[in-house]
Short mmCIF file of C-alpha atoms and ligand atoms in Angstrom, two decimals:
data_model
loop_
_atom_site.label_atom_id
_atom_site.label_comp_id
_atom_site.label_asym_id
_atom_site.label_seq_id
_atom_site.Cartn_x
_atom_site.Cartn_y
_atom_site.Cartn_z
CA MET A 1 -25.00 0.15 13.64
CA PHE A 2 -22.64 1.90 11.24
CA THR A 3 -23.44 1.59 7.53
CA ALA A 4 -20.98 2.78 4.94
CA ALA A 5 -20.86 3.59 1.29
CA ASP A 6 -24.33 2.69 0.22
CA GLU A 7 -23.93 4.75 -2.97
CA TYR A 8 -21.64 1.95 -4.13
CA GLY A 9 -23.91 -0.81 -2.90
CA ILE A 10 -21.38 -2.08 -0.43
CA GLU A 11 -23.82 -2.80 2.38
CA LEU A 12 -21.10 -2.67 4.94
CA SER A 13 -22.36 -2.68 8.48
CA ILE A 14 -20.44 -2.64 11.70
CA ASP A 15 -21.86 -3.61 15.03
CA GLU A 16 -21.81 -0.86 17.62
CA ARG A 17 -20.60 -3.31 20.28
CA ALA A 18 -17.53 -4.12 18.17
CA VAL A 19 -16.80 -0.40 17.90
CA GLU A 20 -17.12 0.01 21.66
CA ARG A 21 -14.86 -2.97 22.29
CA LEU A 22 -12.23 -1.55 20.00
CA LEU A 23 -12.44 1.87 21.60
CA SER A 24 -11.52 0.29 24.92
CA VAL A 25 -8.31 -1.33 23.59
CA ARG A 26 -5.01 -0.04 24.95
CA PRO A 27 -1.40 -1.03 24.12
CA ALA A 28 -1.19 -3.33 27.14
CA ASP A 29 -4.06 -5.38 25.68
CA VAL A 30 -2.16 -6.61 22.61
CA GLU A 31 0.81 -8.93 22.20
CA PRO A 32 3.96 -7.72 20.46
CA ALA A 33 4.80 -9.53 17.23
CA ASP A 34 7.62 -12.07 17.09
CA ARG A 35 9.30 -10.54 14.02
CA LEU A 36 9.45 -7.36 12.02
CA THR A 37 9.46 -7.35 8.22
CA PHE A 38 10.12 -4.87 5.43
CA ALA A 39 10.33 -4.86 1.64
CA ARG A 40 13.13 -3.27 -0.35
CA ASN A 41 11.65 -1.14 -3.07
CA VAL A 42 12.25 1.46 -5.70
CA PHE A 43 9.60 4.18 -5.62
CA ILE A 44 8.42 5.19 -9.09
CA PRO A 45 6.06 8.20 -9.19
CA LEU A 46 4.62 7.52 -12.64
CA THR A 47 2.76 10.83 -12.70
CA THR A 48 2.07 13.58 -10.19
CA ALA A 49 -1.26 14.36 -11.85
CA CYS A 50 -4.27 13.70 -9.65
CA ARG A 51 -7.88 14.75 -10.08
CA TYR A 52 -8.21 15.46 -6.35
CA THR A 53 -6.77 18.09 -4.04
CA CYS A 54 -6.61 16.59 -0.55
CA THR A 55 -5.49 19.36 1.76
CA TYR A 56 -2.70 17.36 3.48
CA CYS A 57 -1.12 16.18 0.23
CA THR A 58 2.10 17.49 -1.31
CA TYR A 59 2.26 14.76 -3.92
CA TYR A 60 -0.02 16.09 -6.63
CA ASP A 61 0.89 18.88 -9.05
CA VAL A 62 -1.68 21.14 -10.68
CA PRO A 63 -2.37 20.90 -14.43
CA GLY A 64 0.52 22.26 -16.44
CA GLU A 65 3.03 21.29 -13.74
CA ALA A 66 2.44 17.58 -13.36
CA SER A 67 5.27 15.23 -14.25
CA LEU A 68 4.98 12.04 -16.27
CA LEU A 69 7.86 9.58 -16.34
CA SER A 70 8.72 8.23 -19.78
CA PRO A 71 9.06 4.48 -20.43
CA GLU A 72 12.83 5.01 -20.63
CA GLU A 73 12.86 6.73 -17.25
CA VAL A 74 10.77 3.94 -15.75
CA ARG A 75 13.21 1.36 -17.11
CA GLU A 76 16.20 3.26 -15.79
CA GLN A 77 14.68 3.58 -12.31
CA CYS A 78 13.89 -0.12 -12.32
CA ARG A 79 17.45 -0.99 -13.33
CA VAL A 80 18.87 1.15 -10.54
CA GLY A 81 16.52 -0.50 -8.06
CA ALA A 82 17.24 -4.04 -9.22
CA ASP A 83 20.98 -3.36 -9.11
CA ALA A 84 20.57 -2.15 -5.52
CA GLY A 85 18.91 -5.44 -4.55
CA CYS A 86 15.31 -4.21 -4.49
CA THR A 87 12.49 -6.66 -5.06
CA GLU A 88 9.59 -4.25 -5.52
CA ALA A 89 8.75 -1.54 -8.04
CA LEU A 90 6.30 0.69 -6.19
CA PHE A 91 4.23 2.52 -8.80
CA THR A 92 2.23 5.27 -7.32
CA PHE A 93 0.05 8.12 -8.44
CA GLY A 94 -3.01 9.87 -7.12
CA ASP A 95 -6.22 9.31 -8.92
CA GLU A 96 -6.88 9.18 -12.63
CA PRO A 97 -5.97 12.63 -14.01
CA ASP A 98 -9.14 14.41 -15.14
CA ASP A 99 -9.65 16.47 -18.30
CA ARG A 100 -7.72 19.43 -16.90
CA TYR A 101 -4.44 17.53 -17.41
CA THR A 102 -4.41 17.96 -21.17
CA ALA A 103 -0.61 17.76 -21.46
CA VAL A 104 -0.52 14.43 -19.63
CA HIS A 105 -3.26 12.97 -21.82
CA GLU A 106 -1.66 14.26 -25.01
CA THR A 107 1.71 12.80 -24.09
CA LEU A 108 0.16 9.45 -23.22
CA ALA A 109 -1.65 9.47 -26.58
CA GLU A 110 1.64 10.23 -28.40
CA TRP A 111 3.16 7.22 -26.66
CA GLY A 112 0.20 5.08 -27.77
CA PHE A 113 -1.72 4.80 -24.49
CA ASP A 114 -5.43 5.49 -24.08
CA SER A 115 -5.20 6.10 -20.37
CA VAL A 116 -2.79 6.33 -17.48
CA HIS A 117 -3.86 2.82 -16.48
CA ASP A 118 -2.89 1.42 -19.87
CA TYR A 119 0.45 3.10 -19.37
CA LEU A 120 0.76 1.67 -15.87
CA TYR A 121 0.27 -1.81 -17.36
CA ARG A 122 3.25 -1.22 -19.66
CA ALA A 123 5.31 0.22 -16.80
CA CYS A 124 4.65 -2.93 -14.78
CA GLU A 125 5.79 -5.05 -17.72
CA ILE A 126 9.01 -3.03 -17.81
CA ALA A 127 9.54 -3.64 -14.10
CA LEU A 128 9.09 -7.38 -14.60
CA GLU A 129 11.55 -7.31 -17.50
CA GLU A 130 14.09 -5.57 -15.28
CA GLY A 131 13.77 -8.04 -12.43
CA LEU A 132 11.32 -6.37 -10.04
CA LEU A 133 7.84 -7.23 -8.80
CA PRO A 134 5.32 -4.44 -9.41
CA HIS A 135 3.18 -3.19 -6.54
CA SER A 136 0.85 -0.49 -7.87
CA ASN A 137 -1.01 2.16 -5.88
CA PRO A 138 -2.97 3.94 -8.61
CA GLY A 139 -5.85 5.37 -6.56
CA ASP A 140 -9.41 4.20 -6.97
CA LEU A 141 -10.02 1.48 -9.53
CA THR A 142 -12.99 -0.41 -10.90
CA GLU A 143 -13.15 -4.19 -10.90
CA MET A 144 -12.48 -4.16 -14.63
CA ARG A 145 -9.24 -2.23 -14.09
CA PHE A 146 -8.17 -4.67 -11.39
CA ALA A 147 -8.91 -7.60 -13.70
CA ASP A 148 -6.52 -6.04 -16.19
CA LEU A 149 -3.77 -4.77 -13.91
CA ARG A 150 -3.64 -7.88 -11.72
CA GLU A 151 -2.01 -9.68 -14.68
CA VAL A 152 1.20 -7.70 -14.12
CA ASN A 153 1.16 -6.94 -10.40
CA ALA A 154 2.45 -8.92 -7.44
CA SER A 155 0.18 -6.92 -5.14
CA MET A 156 -1.63 -3.58 -5.17
CA GLY A 157 -2.96 -1.05 -2.71
CA VAL A 158 -4.96 2.01 -1.82
CA MET A 159 -5.26 3.76 1.52
CA LEU A 160 -8.79 3.79 2.92
CA GLU A 161 -7.60 6.67 5.16
CA THR A 162 -10.93 6.95 6.98
CA THR A 163 -14.59 6.09 6.65
CA ALA A 164 -15.42 9.58 7.92
CA ASP A 165 -16.28 12.56 5.75
CA VAL A 166 -13.51 14.95 6.73
CA ASP A 167 -12.80 18.49 5.58
CA ALA A 168 -9.37 17.37 4.39
CA HIS A 169 -11.14 15.68 1.48
CA SER A 170 -13.49 18.54 0.82
CA GLY A 171 -13.63 20.88 -2.14
CA GLY A 172 -14.97 20.70 -5.66
CA ARG A 173 -13.01 17.54 -6.41
CA ARG A 174 -12.97 15.14 -3.53
CA LYS A 175 -12.50 11.48 -2.92
CA THR A 176 -15.07 9.75 -0.76
CA PRO A 177 -14.90 6.88 1.74
CA GLY A 178 -17.38 4.97 -0.40
CA GLN A 179 -15.05 5.08 -3.39
CA ARG A 180 -12.17 3.73 -1.37
CA LEU A 181 -14.18 0.95 0.20
CA ASN A 182 -15.47 0.09 -3.26
CA THR A 183 -11.87 -0.12 -4.50
CA ILE A 184 -10.86 -2.43 -1.65
CA ARG A 185 -13.85 -4.63 -2.39
CA ALA A 186 -13.09 -4.64 -6.11
CA ALA A 187 -9.54 -5.78 -5.40
CA GLY A 188 -10.88 -8.60 -3.26
CA ARG A 189 -13.34 -9.72 -5.90
CA GLN A 190 -10.49 -9.87 -8.40
CA GLY A 191 -8.17 -11.79 -6.07
CA VAL A 192 -5.46 -9.17 -5.68
CA PRO A 193 -3.22 -9.36 -2.59
CA PHE A 194 -3.91 -5.93 -1.20
CA THR A 195 -2.48 -3.24 1.04
CA THR A 196 -4.62 -0.59 2.66
CA GLY A 197 -4.49 1.54 5.74
CA ILE A 198 -5.76 4.42 7.79
CA LEU A 199 -4.43 7.95 7.98
CA VAL A 200 -4.42 9.32 11.51
CA GLY A 201 -4.85 13.02 12.25
CA ILE A 202 -6.81 14.38 9.26
CA GLY A 203 -9.83 15.40 11.30
CA GLU A 204 -11.26 11.98 12.09
CA GLY A 205 -12.15 10.93 15.63
CA TRP A 206 -11.55 7.80 17.68
CA ARG A 207 -14.85 6.28 16.64
CA ASP A 208 -14.01 6.90 12.98
CA ARG A 209 -10.69 5.10 13.46
CA ALA A 210 -12.44 2.11 15.00
CA GLU A 211 -15.05 2.01 12.25
CA SER A 212 -12.39 2.29 9.56
CA LEU A 213 -10.43 -0.65 10.94
CA LEU A 214 -13.57 -2.74 11.30
CA ALA A 215 -14.61 -1.89 7.75
CA ILE A 216 -11.27 -3.17 6.48
CA ARG A 217 -11.67 -6.31 8.56
CA GLU A 218 -15.12 -6.95 7.14
CA LEU A 219 -13.91 -6.66 3.55
CA HIS A 220 -10.96 -8.94 4.32
CA GLU A 221 -13.28 -11.50 5.89
CA ARG A 222 -15.28 -11.57 2.67
CA HIS A 223 -12.38 -11.87 0.24
CA GLY A 224 -9.24 -12.87 2.18
CA HIS A 225 -7.10 -10.40 0.25
CA VAL A 226 -5.88 -7.79 2.74
CA GLN A 227 -2.26 -8.58 3.44
CA GLU A 228 -1.38 -5.54 5.54
CA VAL A 229 -2.92 -2.45 7.07
CA ILE A 230 -0.81 0.68 7.36
CA VAL A 231 -1.38 2.89 10.38
CA GLN A 232 0.02 6.16 9.12
CA ASN A 233 0.08 9.47 10.91
CA VAL A 234 -0.34 12.70 9.02
CA VAL A 235 2.72 14.94 9.00
CA PRO A 236 2.96 18.70 8.64
CA ASN A 237 4.11 19.93 5.25
CA GLU A 238 4.11 22.98 3.04
CA ARG A 239 0.44 22.53 2.06
CA SER A 240 -1.02 21.76 5.46
CA ASP A 241 -0.64 22.51 9.12
CA PHE A 242 -2.19 19.31 10.44
CA ALA A 243 -0.33 18.47 13.63
CA LYS A 244 1.49 15.17 13.78
CA PRO A 245 -0.41 12.94 16.24
CA ASP A 246 1.56 12.35 19.43
CA THR A 247 3.12 9.04 20.34
CA ALA A 248 0.42 8.14 22.88
CA THR A 249 -2.23 8.55 20.18
CA MET A 250 -0.28 6.40 17.73
CA ARG A 251 0.32 3.70 20.35
CA ARG A 252 -3.40 3.46 20.99
CA VAL A 253 -4.36 3.42 17.29
CA VAL A 254 -1.77 0.78 16.46
CA ALA A 255 -3.02 -1.38 19.32
CA MET A 256 -6.58 -0.93 18.05
CA ALA A 257 -5.49 -2.03 14.59
CA ARG A 258 -3.83 -5.14 15.98
CA ALA A 259 -6.91 -5.98 18.02
CA ALA A 260 -9.31 -5.31 15.14
CA LEU A 261 -7.57 -7.34 12.47
CA PRO A 262 -7.15 -11.09 12.17
CA PRO A 263 -3.65 -12.33 12.98
CA GLU A 264 -2.77 -13.08 9.35
CA VAL A 265 -3.15 -9.37 8.43
CA SER A 266 0.02 -7.43 9.17
CA VAL A 267 -0.01 -4.07 10.93
CA GLN A 268 2.50 -1.68 9.47
CA VAL A 269 3.85 1.73 10.40
CA PRO A 270 6.07 3.76 8.06
CA PRO A 271 9.37 4.25 9.87
CA ASN A 272 10.12 7.59 8.21
CA LEU A 273 6.87 9.14 9.47
CA SER A 274 6.11 7.35 12.73
CA PRO A 275 8.06 6.84 15.95
CA ALA A 276 8.34 3.15 15.03
CA ALA A 277 10.62 2.15 17.92
CA ASP A 278 7.99 3.49 20.34
CA LEU A 279 5.23 1.50 18.65
CA VAL A 280 6.95 -1.82 18.30
CA ASP A 281 5.37 -3.28 21.46
CA CYS A 282 1.85 -2.35 20.28
CA GLY A 283 1.51 -5.11 17.70
CA ILE A 284 3.25 -3.85 14.57
CA ASP A 285 4.98 -6.54 12.55
CA ASP A 286 5.98 -4.66 9.41
CA LEU A 287 7.78 -1.49 8.39
CA GLY A 288 6.58 -1.44 4.79
CA GLY A 289 8.47 -0.67 1.65
CA VAL A 290 11.75 1.09 2.27
CA SER A 291 13.97 2.24 -0.57
CA PRO A 292 17.75 2.32 -0.63
CA VAL A 293 17.70 4.33 -3.87
CA THR A 294 14.72 6.71 -4.02
CA ASP A 295 12.88 9.21 -1.82
CA ASP A 296 9.44 8.78 -0.36
CA TYR A 297 7.86 10.99 -3.02
CA ILE A 298 4.61 11.18 -1.06
CA ASN A 299 6.46 12.67 1.92
CA PRO A 300 9.73 13.94 0.46
CA ALA A 301 10.76 15.83 3.59
CA TYR A 302 10.87 12.57 5.57
CA GLU A 303 13.82 10.34 4.75
CA TRP A 304 13.59 6.59 5.01
CA PRO A 305 15.92 5.03 7.55
CA ASP A 306 18.66 2.80 6.24
CA LEU A 307 18.91 -0.85 7.10
CA ASP A 308 20.63 -0.21 10.38
CA GLY A 309 17.80 2.17 11.26
CA LEU A 310 15.30 -0.62 10.61
CA ARG A 311 17.36 -2.99 12.71
CA ALA A 312 17.33 -0.48 15.54
CA VAL A 313 13.53 -0.56 15.51
CA ALA A 314 13.53 -4.36 15.54
CA ASP A 315 16.12 -4.36 18.33
CA ALA A 316 13.92 -2.02 20.37
CA GLY A 317 11.25 -4.71 20.25
CA GLY A 318 13.69 -7.56 20.79
CA MET A 319 12.60 -9.16 17.53
CA PRO A 320 14.41 -10.23 14.36
CA LEU A 321 14.23 -8.17 11.18
CA ARG A 322 13.22 -10.07 8.03
CA GLU A 323 13.01 -9.01 4.42
CA ARG A 324 9.91 -9.93 2.43
CA LEU A 325 8.55 -9.56 -1.08
CA PRO A 326 5.77 -7.04 -1.79
CA THR A 327 3.45 -10.06 -1.84
CA TYR A 328 3.12 -11.57 1.62
CA ALA A 329 4.22 -15.16 2.03
CA ARG A 330 0.81 -16.75 2.38
CA TYR A 331 -0.16 -15.62 -1.14
CA LEU A 332 2.93 -17.19 -2.74
CA PRO A 333 2.91 -20.55 -4.55
CA ASP A 334 3.66 -23.69 -2.51
CA ASP A 335 7.30 -23.91 -3.60
CA LEU A 336 8.07 -20.37 -2.41
CA ARG A 337 6.31 -20.21 0.94
CA PRO A 338 8.59 -20.49 3.93
CA VAL A 339 8.05 -23.49 6.20
CA GLY A 340 5.30 -22.87 8.72
CA VAL A 341 3.35 -20.33 6.63
CA ASP A 342 -0.14 -21.52 5.81
CA PRO A 343 -1.42 -20.68 2.31
CA ALA A 344 -4.27 -18.21 1.93
CA PRO A 345 -7.38 -19.95 0.57
CA ALA A 346 -7.47 -19.47 -3.22
CA PRO A 347 -9.34 -16.38 -4.37
CA THR A 348 -12.87 -16.73 -5.72
CA ASP A 349 -12.97 -17.86 -9.37
CA ARG A 350 -9.17 -18.07 -9.68
CA ASP A 351 -6.66 -20.80 -9.04
CA ALA A 352 -3.89 -18.60 -7.64
CA TRP A 353 -3.26 -15.17 -6.15
CA LEU A 354 -0.19 -14.50 -8.27
CA PRO A 355 -0.68 -14.15 -12.04
CA PRO A 356 1.43 -16.19 -14.50
CA ALA A 357 3.68 -13.24 -15.46
CA VAL A 358 4.69 -12.63 -11.84
CA ARG A 359 5.17 -16.32 -11.13
CA ALA A 360 7.37 -16.56 -14.23
CA ARG A 361 9.43 -13.57 -13.08
CA ILE A 362 10.12 -15.19 -9.73
CA ALA A 363 10.85 -18.58 -11.32
CA ASP A 364 13.33 -17.14 -13.85
CA GLY A 365 16.84 -18.57 -13.70
CA ASP A 366 18.55 -15.18 -13.87
CA VAL A 367 20.11 -13.21 -11.03
CA HIS A 368 16.83 -11.40 -10.34
CA GLY A 369 14.84 -14.60 -10.09
CA ARG A 370 17.39 -15.98 -7.66
CA ARG A 371 17.19 -12.81 -5.56
CA LEU A 372 13.38 -12.88 -5.51
CA ARG A 373 13.28 -16.56 -4.57
CA GLY A 374 15.85 -16.02 -1.86
CA VAL A 375 13.79 -13.26 -0.27
CA ALA A 376 10.59 -15.29 -0.65
CA ARG A 377 12.06 -18.27 1.14
CA GLY A 378 13.82 -16.19 3.75
CA ASP A 379 17.31 -17.41 2.95
CA GLY A 380 18.67 -14.27 1.33
CA PRO A 381 19.68 -11.76 0.16
CA LEU A 382 18.43 -10.33 3.44
CA ALA A 383 20.06 -7.45 5.02
CA VAL A 384 23.46 -7.62 6.54
CA ARG A 385 24.79 -5.11 9.04
CA SER A 386 27.17 -3.60 6.51
CA ASP A 387 24.46 -3.20 3.86
S1 SF4 B 1 -3.76 12.17 -1.27
FE1 SF4 B 1 -3.86 10.95 -3.15
S2 SF4 B 1 -5.95 11.38 -3.95
FE2 SF4 B 1 -5.46 13.03 -2.48
S3 SF4 B 1 -4.56 14.67 -3.76
FE3 SF4 B 1 -2.87 13.42 -2.95
S4 SF4 B 1 -2.43 11.96 -4.60
FE4 SF4 B 1 -4.48 12.79 -4.97
#
């Protein structure tokens, strides 16, 4: 029996037989999906400050060097994204900047914000004003933060990465598996459609991968909120020499993810980091957020493919490519769900997964509302070959 994260009172336990079953899964044991989806986003790195120093990460900047986008810059990025037909504003930063980031805190205070999360709330409002649906990845959050930020987000996320204690997270300031599991649980308790995932190749073993996937499944079974699980391989970069896992490893992990998770939870690989065309028969059904206008700031050396590149992956699997919103269809209101998609049971203590501000954004009669509704229903403005 595996027990995780007891310092957060999670009481998560995973049966050893389920781990063994998952360890035996191979690509031939899973069915390919019948479609491949993606979301068109604009990537907005609100700040590069992060209190942690994960050894594989090139995203964070040390105190004194960290950037902080101004509200005007956020608005401009959102406008560019909306004009390019994006539906999602992907707000990302590491974990709440600690006291060492005095310049960041002072600037936020000058702008009238008590914390980076208060500022994120305003940034999400700006995205909604400009015609985009916010999807925020702000690191670990408490339930109280989720209760606040859910009001202006279409969906949110944090990578579990692994339930193992790995050296890649070591050092004086380190994130822990318990924190991440606690964040995923907090999102579920607050009824937030949620994205998480595992990071492959940071020192974890096969058993850790199986336990991580089963931990995600258990939290989803409790709260119904996990919309997709990313299976992401580590990539070499200027701060780390972790080797990129080979294709055979990724095929097996993706198949394990598909076998571990219920069918309503998508399995995603990032097409700029993974050999997606070689994984498409192992159960993936999503390629994640792909931006026509911004870099992947987490992995800036790895360019996103364009739409034809995504189509090539779908073609390799003999499946159609479909565009989606950051919120998966089953969490959308009745009038926006495509035919044949069953609604997710309502979250505990709430009447809907999407908050009023996001529903109002999608329902708006302007050009952005029409675009969002078209993508939601699957009748446009989906990709065309010449896009
Ligand atoms: S991986 Fe995330 S938590 Fe770790 S240093 Fe990078 S931004 Fe921070």
